[in-house]
PDB file of C-alpha atoms in Angstrom:
ATOM      1  CA  GLY E 118      69.387 113.907 -81.263  1.00  0.00           C
ATOM      2  CA  GLU E 119      67.706 116.789 -82.859  1.00  0.00           C
ATOM      3  CA  SER E 120      67.553 116.711 -86.773  1.00  0.00           C
ATOM      4  CA  VAL E 121      65.965 117.968 -89.646  1.00  0.00           C
ATOM      5  CA  GLY E 122      63.971 115.513 -91.491  1.00  0.00           C
ATOM      6  CA  LEU E 123      62.267 115.410 -94.759  1.00  0.00           C
ATOM      7  CA  HIS E 124      58.494 113.660 -95.086  1.00  0.00           C
ATOM      8  CA  LEU E 125      59.065 112.384 -98.814  1.00  0.00           C
ATOM      9  CA  PRO E 126      61.984 110.388-100.077  1.00  0.00           C
ATOM     10  CA  THR E 127      60.982 110.697-103.811  1.00  0.00           C
ATOM     11  CA  LEU E 128      58.632 113.154-105.501  1.00  0.00           C
ATOM     12  CA  SER E 129      57.460 112.632-109.194  1.00  0.00           C
ATOM     13  CA  VAL E 130      56.070 115.118-111.174  1.00  0.00           C
ATOM     14  CA  GLN E 131      55.057 115.951-114.836  1.00  0.00           C
ATOM     15  CA  GLU E 132      56.909 118.799-116.689  1.00  0.00           C
ATOM     16  CA  GLY E 133      54.655 122.147-115.808  1.00  0.00           C
ATOM     17  CA  ASP E 134      53.440 121.019-112.407  1.00  0.00           C
ATOM     18  CA  ASN E 135      54.068 122.811-109.194  1.00  0.00           C
ATOM     19  CA  SER E 136      55.904 120.639-106.730  1.00  0.00           C
ATOM     20  CA  ILE E 137      56.048 120.916-103.187  1.00  0.00           C
ATOM     21  CA  ILE E 138      58.772 119.689-101.042  1.00  0.00           C
ATOM     22  CA  ASN E 139      58.525 119.486 -97.263  1.00  0.00           C
ATOM     23  CA  CYS E 140      61.092 119.474 -94.277  1.00  0.00           C
ATOM     24  CA  ALA E 141      60.136 118.907 -90.641  1.00  0.00           C
ATOM     25  CA  TYR E 142      62.824 120.515 -88.343  1.00  0.00           C
ATOM     26  CA  SER E 143      62.862 119.879 -84.566  1.00  0.00           C
ATOM     27  CA  ASN E 144      64.865 122.734 -83.026  1.00  0.00           C
ATOM     28  CA  SER E 145      62.787 125.748 -82.057  1.00  0.00           C
ATOM     29  CA  ALA E 146      65.976 127.609 -81.441  1.00  0.00           C
ATOM     30  CA  SER E 147      66.887 127.579 -85.267  1.00  0.00           C
ATOM     31  CA  ASP E 148      66.805 130.831 -86.727  1.00  0.00           C
ATOM     32  CA  TYR E 149      67.927 130.452 -90.426  1.00  0.00           C
ATOM     33  CA  PHE E 150      66.995 128.128 -93.010  1.00  0.00           C
ATOM     34  CA  ILE E 151      68.228 126.936 -96.509  1.00  0.00           C
ATOM     35  CA  TRP E 152      67.240 125.021 -99.130  1.00  0.00           C
ATOM     36  CA  TYR E 153      69.844 123.599-101.453  1.00  0.00           C
ATOM     37  CA  LYS E 154      69.652 121.471-104.804  1.00  0.00           C
ATOM     38  CA  GLN E 155      72.219 118.892-105.614  1.00  0.00           C
ATOM     39  CA  GLU E 156      72.445 117.283-109.009  1.00  0.00           C
ATOM     40  CA  SER E 157      74.553 114.013-109.621  1.00  0.00           C
ATOM     41  CA  GLY E 158      78.320 114.751-109.439  1.00  0.00           C
ATOM     42  CA  LYS E 159      78.217 118.198-108.041  1.00  0.00           C
ATOM     43  CA  GLY E 160      78.109 120.061-104.729  1.00  0.00           C
ATOM     44  CA  PRO E 161      74.964 121.466-103.291  1.00  0.00           C
ATOM     45  CA  GLN E 162      73.411 124.470-104.814  1.00  0.00           C
ATOM     46  CA  PHE E 163      71.991 127.383-103.041  1.00  0.00           C
ATOM     47  CA  ILE E 164      68.412 127.704-103.858  1.00  0.00           C
ATOM     48  CA  ILE E 165      66.789 130.063-101.362  1.00  0.00           C
ATOM     49  CA  ASP E 166      66.968 130.986 -97.612  1.00  0.00           C
ATOM     50  CA  ILE E 167      64.751 132.305 -94.892  1.00  0.00           C
ATOM     51  CA  ARG E 168      64.838 133.550 -91.479  1.00  0.00           C
ATOM     52  CA  SER E 169      62.895 132.817 -88.497  1.00  0.00           C
ATOM     53  CA  ASN E 170      61.394 136.287 -88.580  1.00  0.00           C
ATOM     54  CA  MET E 171      59.809 135.787 -91.936  1.00  0.00           C
ATOM     55  CA  ASP E 172      56.960 133.421 -92.884  1.00  0.00           C
ATOM     56  CA  LYS E 173      57.298 133.301 -96.879  1.00  0.00           C
ATOM     57  CA  ARG E 174      60.131 134.335 -99.167  1.00  0.00           C
ATOM     58  CA  GLN E 175      59.963 134.244-102.922  1.00  0.00           C
ATOM     59  CA  GLY E 176      62.629 133.708-105.612  1.00  0.00           C
ATOM     60  CA  GLN E 177      62.678 132.834-109.321  1.00  0.00           C
ATOM     61  CA  ARG E 178      59.922 130.137-109.808  1.00  0.00           C
ATOM     62  CA  VAL E 179      60.522 129.014-106.001  1.00  0.00           C
ATOM     63  CA  THR E 180      58.886 129.919-102.748  1.00  0.00           C
ATOM     64  CA  VAL E 181      59.953 129.082 -99.024  1.00  0.00           C
ATOM     65  CA  LEU E 182      57.142 128.861 -96.382  1.00  0.00           C
ATOM     66  CA  LEU E 183      58.177 128.775 -92.811  1.00  0.00           C
ATOM     67  CA  ASN E 184      55.640 127.557 -90.234  1.00  0.00           C
ATOM     68  CA  LYS E 185      57.259 127.983 -86.630  1.00  0.00           C
ATOM     69  CA  THR E 186      54.350 126.796 -84.812  1.00  0.00           C
ATOM     70  CA  VAL E 187      54.517 123.400 -86.122  1.00  0.00           C
ATOM     71  CA  LYS E 188      58.318 123.608 -87.084  1.00  0.00           C
ATOM     72  CA  HIS E 189      57.388 123.130 -90.821  1.00  0.00           C
ATOM     73  CA  LEU E 190      59.476 123.974 -94.035  1.00  0.00           C
ATOM     74  CA  SER E 191      58.404 123.740 -97.472  1.00  0.00           C
ATOM     75  CA  LEU E 192      59.646 124.456-101.061  1.00  0.00           C
ATOM     76  CA  GLN E 193      57.582 125.311-103.794  1.00  0.00           C
ATOM     77  CA  ILE E 194      58.814 125.096-107.364  1.00  0.00           C
ATOM     78  CA  ALA E 195      56.486 126.478-109.821  1.00  0.00           C
ATOM     79  CA  ALA E 196      56.167 125.096-113.613  1.00  0.00           C
ATOM     80  CA  THR E 197      58.609 122.389-112.611  1.00  0.00           C
ATOM     81  CA  GLN E 198      61.161 121.438-115.512  1.00  0.00           C
ATOM     82  CA  PRO E 199      63.546 118.493-116.471  1.00  0.00           C
ATOM     83  CA  GLY E 200      66.045 120.556-115.274  1.00  0.00           C
ATOM     84  CA  ASP E 201      64.846 120.681-111.808  1.00  0.00           C
ATOM     85  CA  SER E 202      65.530 116.742-111.531  1.00  0.00           C
ATOM     86  CA  ALA E 203      67.774 116.885-108.193  1.00  0.00           C
ATOM     87  CA  VAL E 204      68.136 115.873-104.695  1.00  0.00           C
ATOM     88  CA  TYR E 205      66.707 118.889-102.573  1.00  0.00           C
ATOM     89  CA  PHE E 206      68.082 119.383 -99.121  1.00  0.00           C
ATOM     90  CA  CYS E 207      66.814 121.887 -96.338  1.00  0.00           C
ATOM     91  CA  ALA E 208      69.228 122.752 -93.700  1.00  0.00           C
ATOM     92  CA  GLU E 209      68.805 124.778 -90.387  1.00  0.00           C
ATOM     93  CA  ASN E 210      71.396 127.042 -88.846  1.00  0.00           C
ATOM     94  CA  ARG E 211      70.555 127.088 -84.776  1.00  0.00           C
ATOM     95  CA  ASN E 212      70.518 130.227 -82.909  1.00  0.00           C
ATOM     96  CA  SER E 213      74.464 130.802 -82.504  1.00  0.00           C
ATOM     97  CA  GLY E 214      76.931 132.681 -83.895  1.00  0.00           C
ATOM     98  CA  TYR E 215      78.408 129.909 -86.123  1.00  0.00           C
ATOM     99  CA  SER E 216      77.823 128.875 -89.488  1.00  0.00           C
ATOM    100  CA  THR E 217      77.147 125.145 -89.009  1.00  0.00           C
ATOM    101  CA  LEU E 218      74.271 123.525 -90.996  1.00  0.00           C
ATOM    102  CA  THR E 219      72.248 120.751 -89.914  1.00  0.00           C
ATOM    103  CA  PHE E 220      71.047 119.123 -93.175  1.00  0.00           C
ATOM    104  CA  GLY E 221      67.840 116.983 -93.705  1.00  0.00           C
ATOM    105  CA  LYS E 222      68.170 113.556 -95.583  1.00  0.00           C
ATOM    106  CA  GLY E 223      66.999 115.083 -98.756  1.00  0.00           C
ATOM    107  CA  THR E 224      64.112 114.458-101.215  1.00  0.00           C
ATOM    108  CA  MET E 225      64.763 113.317-104.652  1.00  0.00           C
ATOM    109  CA  LEU E 226      62.585 115.101-107.224  1.00  0.00           C
ATOM    110  CA  LEU E 227      62.226 113.381-110.386  1.00  0.00           C
ATOM    111  CA  VAL E 228      60.469 115.506-113.425  1.00  0.00           C
ATOM    112  CA  SER E 229      59.115 113.719-116.497  1.00  0.00           C
ATOM    113  CA  PRO E 230      58.731 115.443-119.653  1.00  0.00           C
TER     114      PRO E 230
ATOM    115  CA  LYS P 104      83.810 135.439-109.766  1.00  0.00           C
ATOM    116  CA  ALA P 105      84.925 132.063-109.395  1.00  0.00           C
ATOM    117  CA  GLY P 106      83.292 129.728-107.092  1.00  0.00           C
ATOM    118  CA  VAL P 107      84.588 127.283-104.482  1.00  0.00           C
ATOM    119  CA  THR P 108      87.198 125.247-105.584  1.00  0.00           C
ATOM    120  CA  GLN P 109      88.066 121.995-104.137  1.00  0.00           C
ATOM    121  CA  THR P 110      91.346 119.841-104.992  1.00  0.00           C
ATOM    122  CA  PRO P 111      91.833 117.136-106.084  1.00  0.00           C
ATOM    123  CA  ARG P 112      88.242 115.854-107.176  1.00  0.00           C
ATOM    124  CA  TYR P 113      88.966 112.206-106.666  1.00  0.00           C
ATOM    125  CA  LEU P 114      91.548 110.282-104.154  1.00  0.00           C
ATOM    126  CA  ILE P 115      91.954 106.726-103.910  1.00  0.00           C
ATOM    127  CA  LYS P 116      93.878 105.609-100.525  1.00  0.00           C
ATOM    128  CA  THR P 117      94.244 102.539 -98.654  1.00  0.00           C
ATOM    129  CA  ARG P 118      93.693 102.093 -95.006  1.00  0.00           C
ATOM    130  CA  GLY P 119      96.117 103.385 -92.630  1.00  0.00           C
ATOM    131  CA  GLN P 120      97.295 106.482 -95.079  1.00  0.00           C
ATOM    132  CA  GLN P 121      96.667 109.817 -94.474  1.00  0.00           C
ATOM    133  CA  VAL P 122      94.821 112.377 -97.067  1.00  0.00           C
ATOM    134  CA  THR P 123      95.028 116.297 -97.370  1.00  0.00           C
ATOM    135  CA  LEU P 124      92.234 117.837 -98.971  1.00  0.00           C
ATOM    136  CA  SER P 125      92.332 121.510-100.164  1.00  0.00           C
ATOM    137  CA  CYS P 126      89.812 124.324-100.412  1.00  0.00           C
ATOM    138  CA  SER P 127      89.715 127.685-101.964  1.00  0.00           C
ATOM    139  CA  PRO P 128      86.806 129.752-101.052  1.00  0.00           C
ATOM    140  CA  ILE P 129      85.105 132.558-102.974  1.00  0.00           C
ATOM    141  CA  SER P 130      87.034 135.324-103.451  1.00  0.00           C
ATOM    142  CA  GLY P 131      86.328 137.585-100.336  1.00  0.00           C
ATOM    143  CA  HIS P 132      84.857 134.824 -98.335  1.00  0.00           C
ATOM    144  CA  ARG P 133      86.321 134.534 -94.901  1.00  0.00           C
ATOM    145  CA  SER P 134      84.329 131.428 -93.366  1.00  0.00           C
ATOM    146  CA  VAL P 135      84.932 127.947 -94.335  1.00  0.00           C
ATOM    147  CA  SER P 136      83.047 125.193 -93.465  1.00  0.00           C
ATOM    148  CA  TRP P 137      83.652 121.347 -94.164  1.00  0.00           C
ATOM    149  CA  TYR P 138      81.025 118.573 -94.727  1.00  0.00           C
ATOM    150  CA  GLN P 139      81.218 114.971 -95.154  1.00  0.00           C
ATOM    151  CA  GLN P 140      78.477 113.362 -97.336  1.00  0.00           C
ATOM    152  CA  THR P 141      77.491 109.732 -97.423  1.00  0.00           C
ATOM    153  CA  PRO P 142      74.490 107.655 -98.511  1.00  0.00           C
ATOM    154  CA  GLY P 143      73.966 106.340 -94.861  1.00  0.00           C
ATOM    155  CA  GLN P 144      74.533 109.546 -92.853  1.00  0.00           C
ATOM    156  CA  GLY P 145      73.695 112.243 -95.260  1.00  0.00           C
ATOM    157  CA  LEU P 146      75.454 115.682 -94.828  1.00  0.00           C
ATOM    158  CA  GLN P 147      77.275 115.871 -91.617  1.00  0.00           C
ATOM    159  CA  PHE P 148      79.162 119.017 -90.395  1.00  0.00           C
ATOM    160  CA  LEU P 149      83.090 118.662 -89.682  1.00  0.00           C
ATOM    161  CA  PHE P 150      84.564 122.102 -89.175  1.00  0.00           C
ATOM    162  CA  GLU P 151      83.876 125.795 -89.358  1.00  0.00           C
ATOM    163  CA  TYR P 152      86.814 128.433 -89.873  1.00  0.00           C
ATOM    164  CA  PHE P 153      86.613 132.182 -89.740  1.00  0.00           C
ATOM    165  CA  SER P 154      89.730 134.384 -89.786  1.00  0.00           C
ATOM    166  CA  GLU P 155      91.992 131.210 -89.335  1.00  0.00           C
ATOM    167  CA  THR P 156      90.353 130.188 -86.082  1.00  0.00           C
ATOM    168  CA  GLN P 157      88.267 126.896 -85.938  1.00  0.00           C
ATOM    169  CA  ARG P 158      85.082 128.260 -84.184  1.00  0.00           C
ATOM    170  CA  ASN P 159      83.045 124.914 -84.407  1.00  0.00           C
ATOM    171  CA  LYS P 160      83.513 121.352 -84.644  1.00  0.00           C
ATOM    172  CA  GLY P 161      81.477 118.355 -85.504  1.00  0.00           C
ATOM    173  CA  ASN P 162      81.369 115.040 -83.819  1.00  0.00           C
ATOM    174  CA  PHE P 163      84.095 113.542 -85.817  1.00  0.00           C
ATOM    175  CA  PRO P 164      87.189 111.536 -84.164  1.00  0.00           C
ATOM    176  CA  GLY P 165      90.294 113.441 -83.853  1.00  0.00           C
ATOM    177  CA  ARG P 166      92.010 111.767 -86.969  1.00  0.00           C
ATOM    178  CA  PHE P 167      89.798 114.532 -88.739  1.00  0.00           C
ATOM    179  CA  SER P 168      91.853 117.870 -88.447  1.00  0.00           C
ATOM    180  CA  GLY P 169      91.687 120.968 -90.520  1.00  0.00           C
ATOM    181  CA  ARG P 170      93.287 124.450 -90.922  1.00  0.00           C
ATOM    182  CA  GLN P 171      92.756 128.081 -92.555  1.00  0.00           C
ATOM    183  CA  PHE P 172      95.422 130.032 -93.825  1.00  0.00           C
ATOM    184  CA  SER P 173      95.628 133.912 -94.019  1.00  0.00           C
ATOM    185  CA  ASN P 174      94.133 133.941 -97.484  1.00  0.00           C
ATOM    186  CA  SER P 175      91.219 132.153 -96.105  1.00  0.00           C
ATOM    187  CA  ARG P 176      91.981 129.018 -98.005  1.00  0.00           C
ATOM    188  CA  SER P 177      91.367 125.754 -96.164  1.00  0.00           C
ATOM    189  CA  GLU P 178      92.727 122.331 -95.729  1.00  0.00           C
ATOM    190  CA  MET P 179      91.301 119.128 -93.873  1.00  0.00           C
ATOM    191  CA  ASN P 180      93.559 116.260 -93.322  1.00  0.00           C
ATOM    192  CA  VAL P 181      92.217 112.772 -92.210  1.00  0.00           C
ATOM    193  CA  SER P 182      94.882 110.587 -90.661  1.00  0.00           C
ATOM    194  CA  THR P 183      94.958 106.682 -90.242  1.00  0.00           C
ATOM    195  CA  LEU P 184      92.091 106.255 -92.886  1.00  0.00           C
ATOM    196  CA  GLU P 185      89.474 103.587 -92.351  1.00  0.00           C
ATOM    197  CA  LEU P 186      86.984 102.017 -94.961  1.00  0.00           C
ATOM    198  CA  GLY P 187      84.265 104.114 -93.612  1.00  0.00           C
ATOM    199  CA  ASP P 188      85.973 107.499 -94.335  1.00  0.00           C
ATOM    200  CA  SER P 189      85.002 106.935 -98.108  1.00  0.00           C
ATOM    201  CA  ALA P 190      82.838 109.621 -98.773  1.00  0.00           C
ATOM    202  CA  LEU P 191      82.249 113.071-100.588  1.00  0.00           C
ATOM    203  CA  TYR P 192      84.045 115.858 -98.692  1.00  0.00           C
ATOM    204  CA  LEU P 193      82.606 119.136 -99.281  1.00  0.00           C
ATOM    205  CA  CYS P 194      83.558 122.782 -98.597  1.00  0.00           C
ATOM    206  CA  ALA P 195      81.375 125.719 -98.589  1.00  0.00           C
ATOM    207  CA  SER P 196      82.368 129.218 -97.922  1.00  0.00           C
ATOM    208  CA  SER P 197      80.261 132.279 -96.901  1.00  0.00           C
ATOM    209  CA  LEU P 198      81.173 135.921 -96.420  1.00  0.00           C
ATOM    210  CA  ALA P 199      80.835 135.852 -92.996  1.00  0.00           C
ATOM    211  CA  PRO P 200      79.284 133.221 -90.091  1.00  0.00           C
ATOM    212  CA  LYS P 201      75.649 132.854 -90.680  1.00  0.00           C
ATOM    213  CA  ASN P 202      75.494 134.295 -94.315  1.00  0.00           C
ATOM    214  CA  ILE P 203      74.833 131.977 -97.215  1.00  0.00           C
ATOM    215  CA  GLN P 204      77.175 129.418 -97.564  1.00  0.00           C
ATOM    216  CA  TYR P 205      78.375 128.351-101.252  1.00  0.00           C
ATOM    217  CA  PHE P 206      79.536 124.812-101.775  1.00  0.00           C
ATOM    218  CA  GLY P 207      82.316 123.346-103.989  1.00  0.00           C
ATOM    219  CA  ALA P 208      82.089 120.551-106.092  1.00  0.00           C
ATOM    220  CA  GLY P 209      83.592 118.229-103.386  1.00  0.00           C
ATOM    221  CA  THR P 210      86.577 115.674-103.288  1.00  0.00           C
ATOM    222  CA  ARG P 211      85.492 112.075-103.724  1.00  0.00           C
ATOM    223  CA  LEU P 212      87.548 109.923-101.408  1.00  0.00           C
ATOM    224  CA  SER P 213      87.551 106.300-101.555  1.00  0.00           C
ATOM    225  CA  VAL P 214      89.523 104.269 -99.040  1.00  0.00           C
ATOM    226  CA  LEU P 215      90.284 100.639 -99.979  1.00  0.00           C
TER     227      LEU P 215
END
């Protein structure tokens, strides 16, 4: 079935580096995408979202890029800090009136001091 | 403003029993969704409620049910528990459908 997938299961970076987490989606009808961060023992924490009428959106230290042509989503984290270590999920909301999110499998980001 | 509150945080049950999990959304949020998280299957959608109505349901057996009350609080119930139901059950709330969903810390259910 259609799903959201991630290219890299684990990403290891040094503190201060920029991190890029990638996500591929297969449903061209999806019109809303969200990135979540999940730390051990906690629920997913909202990072940033983007709608399909945009290509780029920036937040504090984070940028999401959406390439609808190749159905690709990425999360860029600037000046990565040890506190950024977590599992990152991308999620898509398909073109419907529902809130239902389809999640990718997640990428573990490990930041070394 | 308080976040999404899920109770209890941890539960241990045995096969065949039933369980009820509770979720209090962020004040003012009327949309509540439930997800199951397991290491093997990841995060999977269970239900979505808005204004006390179930609007969407994921691909789970009928043993999984839920409801939403007039104050937007929601409960989900799992009957005749199976070992495979062991998971982290997450509740998320949003102001309305297709808005940002904010998650609670989850209820960790272990079925023995």
